[in-house]
Amino acid sequence: MIKFFLMVNKQGQTRLSKYYEHVEINKRTLLETEVIKSCLSRSSEQCSFIEYKDFKLIYRQYAALFIVVGVNDTENEMAIYEFIHNFVEVLDDYFSRVLRYSAV
Amino acid sequence: MLSLMTVEQKISIFFKRMPAPIRLRELIRTIRTARTQAEEREMIQKECAAIRSSFREEDNTYRCRNVAKLLYMHMLGYPAHFGQLECLKLIASQKFTDKRIGYLGAMLLLDERQDVHLLMTNCIKNDLNHSTQYVQGLALCTLGCMGSSEMCRDLAGEVEKLLKTSNSYLRKKAALCAVHVIRKVPELMEMFLPATKNLLNEKNHGVLHTSVVLLTEMCERSPDMLAHFRKNEKLVPQLVRILKNLIMSGYSPEHDVSGISDPFLQVRILRLLRILGRNDDDSSEAMNDILAQVATNTETSKNVGNAILYETVLTIMDIKSESGLRVLAINILGRFLLNNDKNIRYVALTSLLKTVQTDHNAVQRHRSTIVDCLKDLDVSIKRRAMELSFALVNGNNIRGMMKELLYFLDSCEPEFKADCASGIFLAAEKYAPSKRWHIDTIMRVLTTAGSYVRDDAVPNLIQLITNSVEMHAYTVQRLYKAILGDYSQQPLVQVAAWCIGEYGDLLVSGQCEEEEPIQVTEDEVLDILESVLISNMSTSVTRGYALTAIMKLSTRFTCTVNRIKKVVSIYGSSIDVELQQRAVEYNALFKKYDHMRSALLERMPVMEKVTTNGPTEIVQTNGETDPTPLETKPPPSGPQPTSQANDLLDLLGGNDITPVIPTAPTSKPASAGGELLDLLGDINLTGAPAAAPAPASVPQISQPPFLLDGLSSQPLFNDIATGIPSITAYSKNGLKIEFTFERSNTNPSVTVITIQASNSTELDMTDFVFQAAVPKTFQLQLLSPSSSIVPAFNTGTITQVIKVLNPQKQQLRMRIKLTYNHKGSAMQDLAEVNNFPPQSWQ
C-alpha cells in the first residue's frame, strides 16, 4: 500500500506531496527532510530502494527533481518503480514541457 | 516582489476596492523568489491575511482561487485550517470549477478528526446522483479518500449502485471507493458481493484493475470471502483467462509500457492469484500453466519485464506449486543476480532469503553469485548477501565460504561487523572440519574484528578452547603473539589472558607441535599481562581476567613467584573495587593458605556443554565461565570450601550466582557424578564425591554442586520453629541415621535437616560419606560433615546439615546413598526416605 508520494527538489523543497495516511503537519516536513537526505546521500551506483523506519522508500531522480514513494512491505518495489516513471510520462504528455520546468 | 499586476487589480485599486486576489501561479512564482525561510514565511503570512479577509467578505467569485492558494501553502507545511468551511461552501456551489477545488480541499484538509466533515455527507450524496459523470467521479474520489465510517455507512448504498452501472469511468471509481468503505466498515463487505459478479467481464482495463484491487481487499480481509471466491465464483479461471489475453494479445497502444501490455494489471492479477492459491491445491494447480507461461515469455531486457517476473516468482513461492515450477522460479532469481541493475539484484537477494529455508538445494546452486554480491558497493545488497551466505553454509562448503566471509569481515562497514562475527562463530561451531581450523578461524575473527565481537562470545570461546585439549599449546602461542602487538581489542585480550593464565607453562616450555614454538620467558609473559593491567584501554572486566591469569601463573611458573606476589599486593589497594577484592583475596591465598594454592589454581577440567534448560544435568563448571562482575571468590576463612556454583540454575528468582575457584579434581571428578546420576535416575544429585585437599587430617568434604545464594548468607538456624518430630531415615547393618528438622521463619520454603549418623556395631565405620538426592522441584545443599568416622558402640555421631529449598511446597522425598568402610570392606547402600513429617515441608 502506498503511504505517501513526494516530489522534492535537490534543495529539499517540496514541490508536491500527497499522503494516504494521516500524518501530523509538523511531522510531514520532518519526514520530507529526512527522506530527501537519505535519497541525496545515495550515489548513482546504489539501488533505488531504501529501508526507512517501517516502510520502504522507492525513489527516482529526474534532473534536479526526486520523486519518492513510500510503501509498506506488501508492494512489489519494481512495479512501483515503473509506476513512478509512468506518472512522469503522463504528466509530460498532459502538460507538455511546461510542467517539468515549473515543477523543478 | 509583486511586480506583475493584472488589469483587474489596477482597476480595483483605481476604484479603491479590495484588490482581487492574485492567481495561484503568481503566488507560486513569488514564493519561489524568496531566498530564505524567513522571507518565505513572511510572504505566506501576508497572503494568508489577505485570504482570511477575503473569506470574511464572503466573496463568491474568488473563493476558489483563494482556497487553491491555501492548499498550496498547506502543502508547504503551513497551517490552513481556516479554509475548511470554505471548502464546504465550494462543494455546495453549482460551478464545476468550484466543486473541483472544494473536493480537493476536502481531501487534503479534512479527515474524520475534524467535526466539520460530516456536513459534507449530504453534498456528496447529492453529487453521487448528479447528472454529470465528472461530478459523480469527484464525489466518489473524495469519499474514497477521506470518508469516515459514518459517512461510509450512509453512502455505501449509493456506491454499490454505481458499481453496477455500465459507465466504465464511474465503475472504476466506484470500485476504489468500495475498497475504502470495506476498510473502514468491514461489515459492509457482503453488500458489495453481488456487484462483483460481473466486474471481471469488462473490457476496460481501468475497471479490471480496480476490480482486481477490490477482490484482493475482500479476500485479504475475510477468509470466508476467500473460500467463497475459490469455490463458487470460479475466480481463478477468470483471472487466468484475462492474464492470458494480456500476454498473448498483440501490441495495444493504449496499454503499452515499453513493449509489455499493461504490466500494472498483470502484477495485480498475479498478486490476487497468490492470495487465492495459498494453501489451496486446486487453485494452485489451475494456475500452474499460466505462471509457467508468464515466467518464460516475459521479456527481461527492461525493468517492466523484471517487475512482472519478480511478482511471478513471489507467487510461485507462495502457492503450492509443483517442484518444476519452483526450480524455474529460483533460476529466474539466479538470473536476476547476474543482472547489472542494482535494483534487480536487491530484489533477487530479498526473495532468495525468503526461500532458502524451503528450497535450500536449489539456492545452493547460486552460491557463488551470492558470495560475489558480498563485494558490492551498495549497503542493502551487502547486508542481504551476508544473511543469505550464512543461511547457505553447510559442511561441504564451509572452508570456501569461511574464506569469503572472513575477507568480508575485514572490509565491511562497522555496522555489519558484530552480526558477521556472530554468524561466523555459529557457522564455525556447527561445521568446523577440524579443531585446529576452528581455532584458527576464531583467532582470525578476534584479531580483525575483535572489538565488535559480542560479549557472550567470550565464554563460549573459552569453553571451546578448554575442550580441545590437544590444541592448548598451539592456541596459547597464537593468542600470545596476537596480543603482543596490540592489546586494545577487549574480547581478544580477555580470551588471551585467560588462556595464558591456564596454559602459561606450555607457552614457556615451548611445546607447540603445530607451529614453530616461540621462545618466551616467564618474565615476558608477565610483562604483557601487566601491561594489560595498566593500560587505559583495558576495561574493568579485562583487568579482572588479567589479574586472575597472573595469579594462576604463580603455580605454573617457577622463577617469578615473587614478582607475581608483588603485582598482586599492589592491586590490593586499587581503586577499582573488583580488582581490589581479587587482589586482597589472592594475597590472602599467598599468606595464609599457601598450602592450598596449588590445589586451587590447578588446570580447569573439561567443561560440559552448557545447556539452558534448567537443572537436568550436573555440570562441574568450576571457574570463570561467567566473568561479569561476579567475583571468583577463593574460600572464605576456614578449611573447607563450602560451595560451588552451578551457573545453570536460576536460583531464587534470579539471584546472582558466584562461581568459585576450582577445587582440585580428584581421580574421578565428573565420572563419579556420572555414575551416581545413572543410579539415581531422574532425581537431582547433590553431594558429588569430595575432593580431598592435601592434608589428610582435614575431614572429607562433600561438595554440593550449587550454591543456594540467598541461604548461605543467612545464619543457619534462623527463627527456629520447633516442634517438628524427627525421623529415623535409615537403619541397617548397625548404621542408623536420624533426621531432625528446623524451619526458617524468614524463608518458609527452606527446611534445615540435621542428620546424625550413629554406629551400633563393635567396629568403627571410616571414610563415611553421606549423599542425598531430591526430585527436580527441590534444591539441596549439603554442608560439611563433622567427621568421616562413625565411632563404634554409639559412642559418637557424625553430624551433617542439609538445607532443602522447596518453593513449590511439594512433599519432601529423598534418596540417600551411604558409603563407608567397615570391617575392612567397602560398603555402599542406597535408600529412599519417604517418611518426612508434613510439618517439614508444608
Short mmCIF file of N, CA and C in Angstrom, two decimals, chain B residues 371 374 382 385-393 397-412 420-421 423-425 427-428 441 444-445 448:
data_model
loop_
_atom_site.label_atom_id
_atom_site.label_comp_id
_atom_site.label_asym_id
_atom_site.label_seq_id
_atom_site.Cartn_x
_atom_site.Cartn_y
_atom_site.Cartn_z
N VAL B 371 27.89 -15.02 -3.15
CA VAL B 371 29.11 -14.65 -2.45
C VAL B 371 29.77 -13.46 -3.14
N LEU B 374 28.77 -10.07 -2.01
CA LEU B 374 29.34 -9.52 -0.78
C LEU B 374 30.26 -8.37 -1.08
N LYS B 382 24.76 -5.69 0.32
CA LYS B 382 25.75 -6.42 1.11
C LYS B 382 25.10 -7.11 2.30
N ALA B 385 23.24 -10.11 1.12
CA ALA B 385 24.15 -11.17 0.70
C ALA B 385 24.76 -11.86 1.91
N MET B 386 25.07 -11.08 2.94
CA MET B 386 25.67 -11.67 4.14
C MET B 386 24.70 -12.63 4.81
N GLU B 387 23.45 -12.19 4.98
CA GLU B 387 22.46 -13.06 5.64
C GLU B 387 22.26 -14.33 4.84
N LEU B 388 22.20 -14.17 3.54
CA LEU B 388 21.99 -15.33 2.68
C LEU B 388 23.18 -16.27 2.74
N SER B 389 24.38 -15.72 2.78
CA SER B 389 25.56 -16.58 2.84
C SER B 389 25.56 -17.43 4.09
N PHE B 390 25.18 -16.82 5.20
CA PHE B 390 25.15 -17.61 6.43
C PHE B 390 24.13 -18.72 6.34
N ALA B 391 23.01 -18.42 5.68
CA ALA B 391 22.00 -19.46 5.56
C ALA B 391 22.47 -20.60 4.67
N LEU B 392 23.41 -20.32 3.77
CA LEU B 392 23.82 -21.36 2.83
C LEU B 392 25.02 -22.18 3.29
N VAL B 393 25.63 -21.80 4.39
CA VAL B 393 26.83 -22.53 4.81
C VAL B 393 26.45 -23.94 5.22
N ASN B 397 30.75 -26.80 2.10
CA ASN B 397 31.35 -25.60 1.56
C ASN B 397 31.94 -24.71 2.63
N ILE B 398 32.08 -25.25 3.85
CA ILE B 398 32.46 -24.39 4.96
C ILE B 398 33.79 -23.70 4.74
N ARG B 399 34.78 -24.46 4.21
CA ARG B 399 36.09 -23.83 4.10
C ARG B 399 36.09 -22.65 3.14
N GLY B 400 35.49 -22.90 1.95
CA GLY B 400 35.45 -21.84 0.96
C GLY B 400 34.66 -20.63 1.44
N MET B 401 33.48 -20.93 1.97
CA MET B 401 32.60 -19.85 2.42
C MET B 401 33.28 -19.04 3.51
N MET B 402 33.96 -19.74 4.41
CA MET B 402 34.57 -19.04 5.53
C MET B 402 35.64 -18.09 5.04
N LYS B 403 36.37 -18.50 4.03
CA LYS B 403 37.40 -17.60 3.49
C LYS B 403 36.77 -16.31 3.01
N GLU B 404 35.67 -16.48 2.24
CA GLU B 404 34.98 -15.30 1.72
C GLU B 404 34.44 -14.44 2.85
N LEU B 405 33.84 -15.11 3.82
CA LEU B 405 33.22 -14.35 4.91
C LEU B 405 34.26 -13.61 5.73
N LEU B 406 35.41 -14.24 5.93
CA LEU B 406 36.45 -13.56 6.69
C LEU B 406 36.97 -12.36 5.92
N TYR B 407 37.08 -12.52 4.62
CA TYR B 407 37.50 -11.40 3.80
C TYR B 407 36.48 -10.27 3.90
N PHE B 408 35.22 -10.65 3.88
CA PHE B 408 34.14 -9.66 4.01
C PHE B 408 34.22 -8.96 5.35
N LEU B 409 34.51 -9.73 6.39
CA LEU B 409 34.60 -9.14 7.72
C LEU B 409 35.69 -8.07 7.77
N ASP B 410 36.77 -8.35 7.08
CA ASP B 410 37.85 -7.37 7.06
C ASP B 410 37.41 -6.05 6.49
N SER B 411 36.64 -6.15 5.41
CA SER B 411 36.42 -4.92 4.62
C SER B 411 35.05 -4.30 4.82
N CYS B 412 34.20 -4.86 5.64
CA CYS B 412 32.84 -4.33 5.66
C CYS B 412 32.70 -3.15 6.62
N CYS B 420 28.29 -10.14 11.57
CA CYS B 420 29.11 -11.06 10.80
C CYS B 420 29.92 -11.95 11.73
N ALA B 421 30.50 -11.32 12.76
CA ALA B 421 31.32 -12.12 13.68
C ALA B 421 30.47 -13.20 14.35
N GLY B 423 27.76 -14.54 13.29
CA GLY B 423 27.40 -15.55 12.29
C GLY B 423 28.54 -16.50 12.03
N ILE B 424 29.75 -15.95 11.94
CA ILE B 424 30.91 -16.80 11.67
C ILE B 424 31.11 -17.78 12.82
N PHE B 425 30.97 -17.29 14.05
CA PHE B 425 31.16 -18.20 15.18
C PHE B 425 30.17 -19.35 15.14
N ALA B 427 28.52 -20.55 12.58
CA ALA B 427 28.77 -21.46 11.46
C ALA B 427 29.98 -22.34 11.76
N ALA B 428 31.03 -21.71 12.32
CA ALA B 428 32.22 -22.49 12.62
C ALA B 428 31.91 -23.58 13.63
N THR B 441 40.12 -20.01 12.84
CA THR B 441 39.06 -19.09 12.41
C THR B 441 38.71 -18.11 13.51
N ARG B 444 41.29 -15.53 13.86
CA ARG B 444 41.22 -14.56 12.78
C ARG B 444 40.13 -13.53 13.05
N VAL B 445 38.97 -14.02 13.50
CA VAL B 445 37.88 -13.09 13.80
C VAL B 445 38.27 -12.16 14.93
N THR B 448 40.74 -9.52 13.66
CA THR B 448 40.28 -8.50 12.72
C THR B 448 39.11 -7.69 13.27
#
